[in-house]
Amino acid sequence: MENIGINWQLTVAFLINFLVLFGLLTAILYKPVLKMLDERAAKIKESLEQAEKIKEQTSRSEEQIKAAVEAARKEGQVIITQASQIADKIKEEAKEGARKEADVIINKAKDEIKLERDKSIAELRSEFSNLTILAAEKIINESLDAQKHRKLINEVLDQSNTFKQN
Amino acid sequence: MSKLGCSSRLMVILGIVLLALLLTSFVMGPLGSKFFNISVPQELQVSKPHVVLPSEPMFHIGEFKVTNTLISSWVTIILLFLLFLFATRKMKMIPGRLQSFAEVVVDGIYNTIEGVSGPKYVRTFFPIVTTIFLYVVTNALLALVPLWGTWGPVEHIGEGAHSATVVVPFLRAANTDVNLTLSIALVSFVFIEYLGFSKIGPLKYVDSFFQFSALGKAFVDLFKGNGKSFVSGLAFGFINIYVGLLEILSHFIRIVSFTFRLFGNMTAGEILLGVMTFLVAFIAPVPFYGLETLVGFLQAMIFAGLTLVFGVMAVTSHHEEGAEHN
């Protein structure tokens, strides 16, 4: 054993050397690098998961947008249909109202015209009776009993179609 | 060749110069000078490799002799420490070159270990196996650096025809000291046995050698009155105990084989390089340097790998192993 140089003191020294190296490398190499590798692996995993999630979210929101657009389109259609219906109704109503109003106006005008005519006729009649009485007075020079004569004239007038009051 | 920054003409000239160097060193060397019968002045001769197995003491600290291999291993430790200190001083998520290097080393060894031991025990094995690998490989590669084994005081030994000039190097390949290889072998042994005791339990670990449980079963058979299976169980039980003793012996022999595998390979490598340099001083030793680089890596891998494999064997008890195979 002497020939190849086995020497317990030296063996212990080398043992200490190895343990020192072991301690140093653990402190400056294994711990920090493994920690970093673990961290990086965790981060990569997290990023991938996040990307997957974002992708999913995007597709989901895309679908949502599509659905929303579709719904809006349908709603718009409904609104348009409703509006055109309402417009038709309003038009109809307006027409109806206008007709009714026109009828009212026409009726009123007719009534007024009739009233006016009656009034004119009555005026004309009284005027005419007065004139007739006056003329008759003058002709016969005699004052007639106005009351009596008027009655007479009215009878005449009533007989004639022209001045008939209705 | 223009990529290397020299023209093909320069390459040819360089080749001729190297060839001339090779031939001259062959002719001037011990082989050529014998063959052509030329006498070469001693100053131009490369000294014959002088094999000294024990490491040479350089200085003393009290009683303790500090040898050149010990100094060499300090250099290894300082070098590894500085390299990885700078590499991991400021760890960043996006690594620089040195940090990348440290990460490649750690990650590569880590994955290799995981492939052998499985994910459960990687972190148990990783520090010790990696330290063995880095220590041995750095020792081996540093030994190929020019200063190693050549830089030191010259001594004349012997008388007359057997006289020789010998360099006692300040730095000698650390792996060529049997004390170093023994120390790592001891670490490896203690680590393996500690793992066996602590990870699968002391009783189970001892039982994994001797299989006492099989013997116990034989006695259970006896009480049940099953005489035939008792006899065969007893026989197998004693065979198991004998095998267990052999296995314990083999665990201790591992220390020896670890020690002398590395020591022998590295010492042989040093001697090979010395002999080649002695025979043909230039060019011819270059391939052998390449070989020794490979051997250094290989021996480091073998040392670390065997520690790993023995450790894995220790943490998976023989019963489990049997169960897996059946």
Tab-separated table of C-alpha atoms in Angstrom:
chain	number	residue	atom	x	y	z
A	1	MET	CA	0.000	0.000	0.000
A	2	GLU	CA	2.948	2.283	0.639
A	3	ASN	CA	4.098	1.765	-2.930
A	4	ILE	CA	1.057	3.386	-4.505
A	5	GLY	CA	0.977	6.053	-1.854
A	6	ILE	CA	-2.148	5.411	0.179
A	7	ASN	CA	-1.944	7.755	3.130
A	8	TRP	CA	-4.894	8.320	5.408
A	9	GLN	CA	-4.042	11.966	6.074
A	10	LEU	CA	-3.998	12.722	2.381
A	11	THR	CA	-7.216	10.749	1.869
A	12	VAL	CA	-8.891	12.846	4.563
A	13	ALA	CA	-7.577	16.005	2.899
A	14	PHE	CA	-9.036	14.929	-0.429
A	15	LEU	CA	-12.265	13.994	1.311
A	16	ILE	CA	-12.458	17.490	2.771
A	17	ASN	CA	-11.687	18.897	-0.689
A	18	PHE	CA	-14.540	16.943	-2.191
A	19	LEU	CA	-16.967	17.993	0.514
A	20	VAL	CA	-15.906	21.636	0.122
A	21	LEU	CA	-16.480	21.416	-3.617
A	22	PHE	CA	-19.807	19.722	-2.965
A	23	GLY	CA	-20.866	22.534	-0.644
A	24	LEU	CA	-19.672	25.272	-2.981
A	25	LEU	CA	-21.322	23.804	-6.043
A	26	THR	CA	-24.551	23.227	-4.160
A	27	ALA	CA	-24.578	26.858	-3.087
A	28	ILE	CA	-23.513	28.518	-6.343
A	29	LEU	CA	-24.591	26.079	-9.035
A	30	TYR	CA	-27.214	23.502	-8.195
A	31	LYS	CA	-29.554	25.563	-6.075
A	32	PRO	CA	-29.724	28.737	-8.169
A	33	VAL	CA	-29.723	26.989	-11.541
A	34	LEU	CA	-32.293	24.369	-10.583
A	35	LYS	CA	-34.427	27.104	-9.077
A	36	MET	CA	-34.131	29.110	-12.263
A	37	LEU	CA	-34.929	26.088	-14.414
A	38	ASP	CA	-37.953	25.296	-12.264
A	39	GLU	CA	-39.091	28.889	-12.411
A	40	ARG	CA	-38.672	28.985	-16.152
A	41	ALA	CA	-40.532	25.724	-16.596
A	42	ALA	CA	-43.335	27.043	-14.410
A	43	LYS	CA	-43.410	30.285	-16.348
A	44	ILE	CA	-43.492	28.540	-19.707
A	45	LYS	CA	-46.285	26.300	-18.488
A	46	GLU	CA	-48.172	29.304	-17.186
A	47	SER	CA	-47.663	31.206	-20.439
A	48	LEU	CA	-48.884	28.289	-22.485
A	49	GLU	CA	-51.920	27.912	-20.286
A	50	GLN	CA	-52.569	31.621	-20.508
A	51	ALA	CA	-52.244	31.563	-24.288
A	52	GLU	CA	-54.677	28.666	-24.420
A	53	LYS	CA	-57.054	30.556	-22.178
A	54	ILE	CA	-56.777	33.710	-24.265
A	55	LYS	CA	-57.378	31.713	-27.422
A	56	GLU	CA	-60.439	30.134	-25.882
A	57	GLN	CA	-61.635	33.500	-24.656
A	58	THR	CA	-61.150	35.042	-28.066
A	59	SER	CA	-63.091	32.351	-29.820
A	60	ARG	CA	-65.780	32.577	-27.191
A	61	SER	CA	-66.066	36.350	-27.477
A	62	GLU	CA	-66.057	36.032	-31.262
A	63	GLU	CA	-68.994	33.701	-30.984
A	64	GLN	CA	-70.642	36.078	-28.583
A	65	ILE	CA	-70.145	38.963	-30.991
A	66	LYS	CA	-71.563	36.902	-33.813
A	67	ALA	CA	-74.558	35.969	-31.703
A	68	ALA	CA	-75.036	39.579	-30.643
A	69	VAL	CA	-74.888	40.772	-34.243
A	70	GLU	CA	-77.371	38.117	-35.251
A	71	ALA	CA	-79.696	39.099	-32.410
A	72	ALA	CA	-79.393	42.765	-33.297
A	73	ARG	CA	-80.166	41.989	-36.916
A	74	LYS	CA	-83.264	40.062	-35.924
A	75	GLU	CA	-84.357	42.767	-33.569
A	76	GLY	CA	-83.847	45.363	-36.290
A	77	GLN	CA	-85.945	43.289	-38.633
A	78	VAL	CA	-88.691	43.083	-36.034
A	79	ILE	CA	-88.500	46.809	-35.379
A	80	ILE	CA	-88.678	47.590	-39.070
A	81	THR	CA	-91.666	45.315	-39.513
A	82	GLN	CA	-93.362	46.831	-36.523
A	83	ALA	CA	-92.582	50.339	-37.699
A	84	SER	CA	-94.003	49.701	-41.129
A	85	GLN	CA	-97.076	48.227	-39.539
A	86	ILE	CA	-97.418	51.241	-37.291
A	87	ALA	CA	-96.883	53.538	-40.220
A	88	ASP	CA	-99.615	51.760	-42.155
A	89	LYS	CA	-101.902	52.060	-39.194
A	90	ILE	CA	-101.112	55.718	-38.749
A	91	LYS	CA	-101.704	56.347	-42.429
A	92	GLU	CA	-104.973	54.509	-42.249
A	93	GLU	CA	-105.984	56.414	-39.161
A	94	ALA	CA	-104.984	59.707	-40.682
A	95	LYS	CA	-106.980	58.910	-43.781
A	96	GLU	CA	-109.947	57.937	-41.703
A	97	GLY	CA	-109.617	61.054	-39.546
A	98	ALA	CA	-109.315	63.279	-42.560
A	99	ARG	CA	-112.360	61.745	-44.132
A	100	LYS	CA	-114.330	62.157	-40.964
A	101	GLU	CA	-113.214	65.731	-40.566
A	102	ALA	CA	-114.047	66.451	-44.126
A	103	ASP	CA	-117.471	64.958	-43.643
A	104	VAL	CA	-117.953	67.091	-40.556
A	105	ILE	CA	-116.826	70.179	-42.414
A	106	ILE	CA	-118.995	69.367	-45.384
A	107	ASN	CA	-121.995	68.734	-43.181
A	108	LYS	CA	-121.382	71.888	-41.282
A	109	ALA	CA	-121.054	73.819	-44.510
A	110	LYS	CA	-124.216	72.274	-45.806
A	111	ASP	CA	-126.037	73.197	-42.630
A	112	GLU	CA	-124.687	76.691	-42.752
A	113	ILE	CA	-125.622	77.043	-46.352
A	114	LYS	CA	-129.092	75.805	-45.570
A	115	LEU	CA	-129.339	78.123	-42.611
A	116	GLU	CA	-128.172	81.011	-44.732
A	117	ARG	CA	-130.665	80.171	-47.403
A	118	ASP	CA	-133.500	79.889	-44.922
A	119	LYS	CA	-132.477	83.143	-43.425
A	120	SER	CA	-132.294	84.790	-46.826
A	121	ILE	CA	-135.577	83.359	-47.791
A	122	ALA	CA	-137.158	84.587	-44.555
A	123	GLU	CA	-135.679	88.016	-45.097
A	124	LEU	CA	-136.750	88.100	-48.657
A	125	ARG	CA	-140.131	86.965	-47.716
A	126	SER	CA	-140.619	89.624	-45.062
A	127	GLU	CA	-139.172	92.221	-47.398
A	128	PHE	CA	-141.380	91.067	-50.155
A	129	SER	CA	-144.464	91.043	-47.936
A	130	ASN	CA	-143.648	94.489	-46.723
A	131	LEU	CA	-143.165	95.692	-50.236
A	132	THR	CA	-146.319	94.070	-51.379
A	133	ILE	CA	-148.247	95.603	-48.529
A	134	LEU	CA	-146.718	98.934	-49.258
A	135	ALA	CA	-147.523	98.603	-52.888
A	136	ALA	CA	-150.992	97.491	-52.199
A	137	GLU	CA	-151.543	100.347	-49.796
A	138	LYS	CA	-150.379	102.695	-52.375
A	139	ILE	CA	-152.550	101.139	-55.001
A	140	ILE	CA	-155.664	101.115	-52.977
A	141	ASN	CA	-154.623	104.079	-50.978
A	142	GLU	CA	-155.937	102.705	-48.038
A	143	SER	CA	-154.272	101.496	-45.004
A	144	LEU	CA	-154.926	97.993	-44.700
A	145	ASP	CA	-154.866	96.061	-41.633
A	146	ALA	CA	-151.232	95.052	-41.798
A	147	GLN	CA	-151.695	92.031	-39.697
A	148	LYS	CA	-154.449	90.651	-41.775
A	149	HIS	CA	-152.692	91.299	-44.992
A	150	ARG	CA	-149.528	89.661	-43.950
A	151	LYS	CA	-151.396	86.559	-43.199
A	152	LEU	CA	-152.949	86.758	-46.613
A	153	ILE	CA	-149.661	87.182	-48.340
A	154	ASN	CA	-148.080	84.341	-46.515
A	155	GLU	CA	-150.913	82.156	-47.641
A	156	VAL	CA	-150.237	83.210	-51.186
A	157	LEU	CA	-146.586	82.661	-50.831
A	158	ASP	CA	-147.144	79.307	-49.321
A	159	GLN	CA	-149.176	78.384	-52.286
A	160	SER	CA	-146.471	79.433	-54.642
A	161	ASN	CA	-143.629	77.006	-54.863
A	162	THR	CA	-140.952	79.543	-55.240
A	163	PHE	CA	-140.887	80.879	-51.735
A	164	LYS	CA	-141.812	77.828	-49.855
A	165	GLN	CA	-140.051	77.469	-46.541
A	166	ASN	CA	-138.839	74.089	-45.653
B	1	MET	CA	-10.015	27.064	-46.101
B	2	SER	CA	-10.355	30.781	-46.576
B	3	LYS	CA	-12.884	30.680	-43.773
B	4	LEU	CA	-10.074	29.857	-41.348
B	5	GLY	CA	-8.310	33.007	-42.398
B	6	CYS	CA	-5.451	31.384	-44.306
B	7	SER	CA	-5.013	30.497	-47.948
B	8	SER	CA	-4.511	26.983	-49.221
B	9	ARG	CA	-0.839	27.808	-49.945
B	10	LEU	CA	-0.310	28.707	-46.310
B	11	MET	CA	-1.990	25.457	-45.328
B	12	VAL	CA	0.430	23.514	-47.501
B	13	ILE	CA	3.430	25.334	-45.988
B	14	LEU	CA	2.066	24.714	-42.511
B	15	GLY	CA	1.586	21.045	-43.345
B	16	ILE	CA	5.171	20.736	-44.576
B	17	VAL	CA	6.499	22.452	-41.450
B	18	LEU	CA	4.499	20.143	-39.213
B	19	LEU	CA	5.650	17.093	-41.175
B	20	ALA	CA	9.266	18.252	-40.903
B	21	LEU	CA	8.790	18.726	-37.175
B	22	LEU	CA	7.375	15.228	-36.886
B	23	LEU	CA	10.202	13.651	-38.873
B	24	THR	CA	12.918	15.617	-37.060
B	25	SER	CA	11.528	14.739	-33.676
B	26	PHE	CA	11.304	11.095	-34.749
B	27	VAL	CA	14.877	11.016	-36.018
B	28	MET	CA	16.227	12.924	-33.009
B	29	GLY	CA	14.147	10.832	-30.636
B	30	PRO	CA	15.290	7.587	-29.014
B	31	LEU	CA	13.919	5.416	-31.833
B	32	GLY	CA	15.478	7.365	-34.689
B	33	SER	CA	18.810	8.011	-32.966
B	34	LYS	CA	19.229	4.256	-32.361
B	35	PHE	CA	18.186	3.409	-35.909
B	36	PHE	CA	20.308	6.008	-37.684
B	37	ASN	CA	23.016	5.797	-35.039
B	38	ILE	CA	23.180	9.514	-34.242
B	39	SER	CA	24.119	10.846	-30.873
B	40	VAL	CA	21.845	13.593	-29.675
B	41	PRO	CA	23.020	16.023	-26.996
B	42	GLN	CA	21.246	15.401	-23.704
B	43	GLU	CA	19.747	18.906	-23.574
B	44	LEU	CA	17.703	18.066	-26.656
B	45	GLN	CA	16.459	14.744	-25.360
B	46	VAL	CA	13.098	14.346	-23.769
B	47	SER	CA	13.623	12.562	-20.484
B	48	LYS	CA	12.275	9.075	-20.057
B	49	PRO	CA	8.972	9.060	-18.164
B	50	HIS	CA	9.705	8.353	-14.561
B	51	VAL	CA	6.717	6.717	-12.979
B	52	VAL	CA	6.154	7.670	-9.362
B	53	LEU	CA	2.842	6.372	-8.074
B	54	PRO	CA	2.668	8.215	-4.742
B	55	SER	CA	2.188	11.949	-5.123
B	56	GLU	CA	5.210	14.031	-4.233
B	57	PRO	CA	5.061	16.349	-1.215
B	58	MET	CA	5.642	19.983	-2.091
B	59	PHE	CA	5.620	21.590	1.337
B	60	HIS	CA	4.591	20.838	4.863
B	61	ILE	CA	1.915	22.302	7.093
B	62	GLY	CA	3.002	21.022	10.471
B	63	GLU	CA	3.131	17.248	10.155
B	64	PHE	CA	0.927	17.255	7.088
B	65	LYS	CA	2.563	16.946	3.689
B	66	VAL	CA	0.883	18.997	0.966
B	67	THR	CA	1.394	17.053	-2.246
B	68	ASN	CA	1.327	18.242	-5.831
B	69	THR	CA	-1.916	16.352	-6.501
B	70	LEU	CA	-3.563	18.112	-3.574
B	71	ILE	CA	-2.515	21.493	-4.964
B	72	SER	CA	-3.881	20.392	-8.312
B	73	SER	CA	-7.241	19.501	-6.803
B	74	TRP	CA	-7.352	22.916	-5.100
B	75	VAL	CA	-6.846	24.501	-8.494
B	76	THR	CA	-9.729	22.421	-9.818
B	77	ILE	CA	-11.981	23.523	-6.976
B	78	ILE	CA	-11.048	27.195	-7.329
B	79	LEU	CA	-11.558	27.043	-11.080
B	80	LEU	CA	-14.983	25.404	-10.806
B	81	PHE	CA	-15.952	27.803	-8.049
B	82	LEU	CA	-14.968	30.914	-10.013
B	83	LEU	CA	-16.536	29.665	-13.249
B	84	PHE	CA	-19.909	28.910	-11.722
B	85	LEU	CA	-19.789	31.865	-9.363
B	86	PHE	CA	-19.608	34.209	-12.342
B	87	ALA	CA	-22.108	32.110	-14.264
B	88	THR	CA	-24.774	32.238	-11.583
B	89	ARG	CA	-24.011	35.529	-9.853
B	90	LYS	CA	-26.889	37.369	-11.468
B	91	MET	CA	-29.471	34.836	-12.515
B	92	LYS	CA	-31.780	36.102	-15.218
B	93	MET	CA	-34.887	34.688	-16.822
B	94	ILE	CA	-33.248	35.276	-20.204
B	95	PRO	CA	-29.742	33.916	-19.628
B	96	GLY	CA	-26.412	35.279	-20.860
B	97	ARG	CA	-23.701	33.037	-22.290
B	98	LEU	CA	-22.116	31.918	-19.024
B	99	GLN	CA	-25.467	31.373	-17.372
B	100	SER	CA	-26.573	29.379	-20.400
B	101	PHE	CA	-23.464	27.245	-20.041
B	102	ALA	CA	-24.198	26.577	-16.366
B	103	GLU	CA	-27.805	25.790	-17.241
B	104	VAL	CA	-26.817	23.431	-20.050
B	105	VAL	CA	-24.451	21.579	-17.691
B	106	VAL	CA	-27.022	21.330	-14.911
B	107	ASP	CA	-29.945	20.550	-17.199
B	108	GLY	CA	-28.040	17.941	-19.197
B	109	ILE	CA	-26.809	16.056	-16.138
B	110	TYR	CA	-30.203	16.456	-14.470
B	111	ASN	CA	-32.046	14.901	-17.405
B	112	THR	CA	-29.524	12.073	-17.670
B	113	ILE	CA	-29.973	11.284	-13.983
B	114	GLU	CA	-33.744	11.507	-14.302
B	115	GLY	CA	-33.612	9.013	-17.143
B	116	VAL	CA	-31.862	6.490	-14.886
B	117	SER	CA	-33.450	7.118	-11.498
B	118	GLY	CA	-36.907	8.296	-12.437
B	119	PRO	CA	-38.385	11.600	-11.296
B	120	LYS	CA	-38.795	10.561	-7.650
B	121	TYR	CA	-35.127	10.445	-6.683
B	122	VAL	CA	-33.497	12.902	-9.131
B	123	ARG	CA	-32.955	15.573	-6.538
B	124	THR	CA	-31.514	13.050	-4.095
B	125	PHE	CA	-28.892	11.886	-6.564
B	126	PHE	CA	-28.268	15.080	-8.454
B	127	PRO	CA	-25.865	17.025	-6.182
B	128	ILE	CA	-23.478	14.195	-5.361
B	129	VAL	CA	-23.433	12.613	-8.821
B	130	THR	CA	-22.920	15.971	-10.511
B	131	THR	CA	-20.161	16.935	-8.109
B	132	ILE	CA	-18.337	13.653	-8.773
B	133	PHE	CA	-18.640	14.161	-12.507
B	134	LEU	CA	-17.506	17.777	-12.528
B	135	TYR	CA	-14.656	17.115	-10.108
B	136	VAL	CA	-13.269	14.115	-11.964
B	137	VAL	CA	-13.689	15.592	-15.429
B	138	THR	CA	-12.081	18.898	-14.453
B	139	ASN	CA	-9.172	17.080	-12.813
B	140	ALA	CA	-8.714	14.979	-15.922
B	141	LEU	CA	-8.885	17.867	-18.382
B	142	LEU	CA	-6.648	20.145	-16.305
B	143	ALA	CA	-4.039	17.384	-16.335
B	144	LEU	CA	-3.715	17.914	-20.090
B	145	VAL	CA	-2.904	21.610	-19.699
B	146	PRO	CA	0.812	22.204	-20.427
B	147	LEU	CA	1.794	23.311	-16.903
B	148	TRP	CA	0.631	20.036	-15.393
B	149	GLY	CA	3.297	17.416	-14.859
B	150	THR	CA	6.045	19.458	-16.494
B	151	TRP	CA	6.539	22.552	-14.388
B	152	GLY	CA	8.785	22.001	-11.398
B	153	PRO	CA	12.330	21.564	-10.126
B	154	VAL	CA	14.588	19.139	-11.988
B	155	GLU	CA	16.217	16.396	-9.977
B	156	HIS	CA	18.954	14.005	-10.973
B	157	ILE	CA	18.520	10.523	-9.721
B	158	GLY	CA	20.518	7.325	-10.053
B	159	GLU	CA	24.158	6.772	-10.895
B	160	GLY	CA	26.060	6.174	-14.125
B	161	ALA	CA	24.144	4.500	-16.907
B	162	HIS	CA	20.877	4.517	-14.968
B	163	SER	CA	21.034	8.195	-14.152
B	164	ALA	CA	18.044	10.255	-15.209
B	165	THR	CA	16.796	13.764	-14.907
B	166	VAL	CA	13.366	13.894	-13.381
B	167	VAL	CA	10.963	16.751	-13.063
B	168	VAL	CA	9.071	16.873	-9.789
B	169	PRO	CA	5.995	18.822	-10.960
B	170	PHE	CA	4.294	21.429	-8.838
B	171	LEU	CA	1.029	20.390	-10.399
B	172	ARG	CA	0.312	16.752	-11.072
B	173	ALA	CA	-2.884	15.273	-12.513
B	174	ALA	CA	-5.063	14.998	-9.404
B	175	ASN	CA	-6.748	11.821	-10.587
B	176	THR	CA	-3.383	10.009	-10.547
B	177	ASP	CA	-3.366	10.110	-6.759
B	178	VAL	CA	-4.908	7.009	-5.279
B	179	ASN	CA	-5.919	9.011	-2.199
B	180	LEU	CA	-8.172	11.221	-4.306
B	181	THR	CA	-9.890	8.346	-6.052
B	182	LEU	CA	-10.214	6.559	-2.707
B	183	SER	CA	-11.822	9.627	-1.139
B	184	ILE	CA	-14.441	9.868	-3.894
B	185	ALA	CA	-15.014	6.117	-3.722
B	186	LEU	CA	-15.636	6.430	0.019
B	187	VAL	CA	-18.066	9.298	-0.542
B	188	SER	CA	-19.843	7.226	-3.151
B	189	PHE	CA	-19.968	4.153	-0.863
B	190	VAL	CA	-21.253	6.091	2.145
B	191	PHE	CA	-23.813	7.873	-0.014
B	192	ILE	CA	-25.120	4.621	-1.495
B	193	GLU	CA	-25.372	2.798	1.830
B	194	TYR	CA	-26.909	5.852	3.522
B	195	LEU	CA	-29.543	6.001	0.792
B	196	GLY	CA	-30.299	2.303	1.240
B	197	PHE	CA	-30.762	2.672	4.987
B	198	SER	CA	-32.669	5.937	4.944
B	199	LYS	CA	-34.898	5.570	1.893
B	200	ILE	CA	-36.169	2.019	2.288
B	201	GLY	CA	-35.605	1.624	6.041
B	202	PRO	CA	-32.753	-0.120	7.899
B	203	LEU	CA	-34.582	-3.423	8.449
B	204	LYS	CA	-35.825	-3.679	4.916
B	205	TYR	CA	-32.427	-2.735	3.549
B	206	VAL	CA	-30.642	-5.441	5.579
B	207	ASP	CA	-33.391	-7.860	4.607
B	208	SER	CA	-32.802	-7.041	0.963
B	209	PHE	CA	-29.393	-8.699	1.335
B	210	PHE	CA	-30.296	-11.749	3.374
B	211	GLN	CA	-33.975	-12.280	2.619
B	212	PHE	CA	-34.686	-13.270	6.229
B	213	SER	CA	-38.373	-13.098	5.471
B	214	ALA	CA	-38.053	-16.181	3.250
B	215	LEU	CA	-36.379	-18.051	6.104
B	216	GLY	CA	-39.130	-16.938	8.473
B	217	LYS	CA	-41.701	-18.269	6.065
B	218	ALA	CA	-39.970	-21.653	6.180
B	219	PHE	CA	-40.464	-21.772	9.969
B	220	VAL	CA	-44.078	-20.807	9.541
B	221	ASP	CA	-44.361	-23.794	7.214
B	222	LEU	CA	-42.836	-25.992	9.952
B	223	PHE	CA	-45.522	-24.945	12.445
B	224	LYS	CA	-48.159	-25.613	9.862
B	225	GLY	CA	-46.727	-29.104	9.610
B	226	ASN	CA	-45.610	-28.706	6.034
B	227	GLY	CA	-42.263	-30.482	6.448
B	228	LYS	CA	-41.250	-30.620	2.803
B	229	SER	CA	-41.588	-26.911	2.121
B	230	PHE	CA	-39.829	-26.253	5.470
B	231	VAL	CA	-36.752	-28.174	4.343
B	232	SER	CA	-36.589	-26.472	0.953
B	233	GLY	CA	-37.354	-23.092	2.568
B	234	LEU	CA	-34.573	-23.656	5.107
B	235	ALA	CA	-32.105	-24.599	2.383
B	236	PHE	CA	-32.972	-21.566	0.294
B	237	GLY	CA	-32.884	-19.413	3.391
B	238	PHE	CA	-29.289	-20.377	4.126
B	239	ILE	CA	-28.336	-19.958	0.500
B	240	ASN	CA	-29.861	-16.480	0.640
B	241	ILE	CA	-27.816	-15.638	3.728
B	242	TYR	CA	-24.675	-16.799	1.977
B	243	VAL	CA	-25.572	-14.737	-1.104
B	244	GLY	CA	-26.246	-11.799	1.186
B	245	LEU	CA	-22.788	-12.068	2.704
B	246	LEU	CA	-21.285	-12.135	-0.765
B	247	GLU	CA	-23.332	-9.104	-1.699
B	248	ILE	CA	-22.150	-7.173	1.330
B	249	LEU	CA	-18.617	-8.073	0.359
B	250	SER	CA	-19.309	-6.842	-3.163
B	251	HIS	CA	-20.487	-3.507	-1.768
B	252	PHE	CA	-17.115	-3.097	-0.069
B	253	ILE	CA	-15.288	-4.266	-3.161
B	254	ARG	CA	-16.986	-1.408	-5.002
B	255	ILE	CA	-14.757	0.964	-3.032
B	256	VAL	CA	-11.692	-0.821	-4.354
B	257	SER	CA	-12.954	-1.019	-7.909
B	258	PHE	CA	-14.006	2.650	-7.895
B	259	THR	CA	-10.606	3.648	-6.530
B	260	PHE	CA	-8.447	1.658	-8.889
B	261	ARG	CA	-10.538	2.082	-12.021
B	262	LEU	CA	-10.067	5.814	-11.990
B	263	PHE	CA	-6.564	5.746	-10.575
B	264	GLY	CA	-5.423	3.112	-13.063
B	265	ASN	CA	-6.964	4.737	-16.102
B	266	MET	CA	-5.660	8.191	-15.352
B	267	THR	CA	-2.182	7.008	-14.374
B	268	ALA	CA	-1.999	4.879	-17.518
B	269	GLY	CA	-3.035	7.913	-19.537
B	270	GLU	CA	-0.294	10.035	-18.003
B	271	ILE	CA	2.282	7.333	-18.668
B	272	LEU	CA	1.034	6.906	-22.229
B	273	LEU	CA	1.411	10.629	-22.897
B	274	GLY	CA	4.864	10.614	-21.290
B	275	VAL	CA	6.011	7.676	-23.363
B	276	MET	CA	4.675	9.133	-26.600
B	277	THR	CA	6.362	12.444	-25.889
B	278	PHE	CA	9.558	10.582	-25.053
B	279	LEU	CA	9.491	8.619	-28.309
B	280	VAL	CA	8.396	11.369	-30.695
B	281	ALA	CA	8.408	14.780	-29.097
B	282	PHE	CA	6.154	16.643	-31.565
B	283	ILE	CA	2.865	16.007	-33.392
B	284	ALA	CA	2.695	12.277	-32.647
B	285	PRO	CA	1.376	12.760	-29.064
B	286	VAL	CA	-1.460	14.995	-30.284
B	287	PRO	CA	-3.927	12.168	-31.077
B	288	PHE	CA	-3.164	10.711	-27.683
B	289	TYR	CA	-4.082	13.989	-26.055
B	290	GLY	CA	-7.390	13.714	-27.877
B	291	LEU	CA	-7.736	10.174	-26.595
B	292	GLU	CA	-6.988	11.277	-23.044
B	293	THR	CA	-9.609	14.018	-23.275
B	294	LEU	CA	-12.116	11.347	-24.187
B	295	VAL	CA	-10.867	9.012	-21.455
B	296	GLY	CA	-11.199	11.813	-18.894
B	297	PHE	CA	-14.823	12.388	-19.860
B	298	LEU	CA	-15.497	8.696	-19.962
B	299	GLN	CA	-13.983	7.959	-16.559
B	300	ALA	CA	-15.898	10.851	-14.996
B	301	MET	CA	-19.092	9.539	-16.549
B	302	ILE	CA	-18.342	6.010	-15.366
B	303	PHE	CA	-17.612	7.113	-11.806
B	304	ALA	CA	-20.691	9.304	-11.577
B	305	GLY	CA	-22.841	6.856	-13.518
B	306	LEU	CA	-21.926	3.843	-11.399
B	307	THR	CA	-22.594	5.824	-8.231
B	308	LEU	CA	-25.990	6.683	-9.690
B	309	VAL	CA	-26.783	3.121	-10.732
B	310	PHE	CA	-25.685	1.631	-7.388
B	311	GLY	CA	-27.712	4.308	-5.637
B	312	VAL	CA	-30.793	3.464	-7.696
B	313	MET	CA	-30.246	-0.224	-6.874
B	314	ALA	CA	-30.046	0.664	-3.184
B	315	VAL	CA	-33.282	2.661	-3.121
B	316	THR	CA	-35.250	0.053	-5.050
B	317	SER	CA	-35.114	-2.942	-2.725
B	318	HIS	CA	-34.664	-6.406	-4.163
B	319	HIS	CA	-38.243	-7.338	-3.380
B	320	GLU	CA	-39.576	-4.487	-5.406
B	321	GLU	CA	-37.178	-5.327	-8.174
B	322	GLY	CA	-38.416	-8.914	-8.185
B	323	ALA	CA	-41.996	-7.716	-8.164
B	324	GLU	CA	-41.294	-5.505	-11.148
B	325	HIS	CA	-39.748	-8.313	-13.119
B	326	ASN	CA	-42.452	-10.862	-12.403
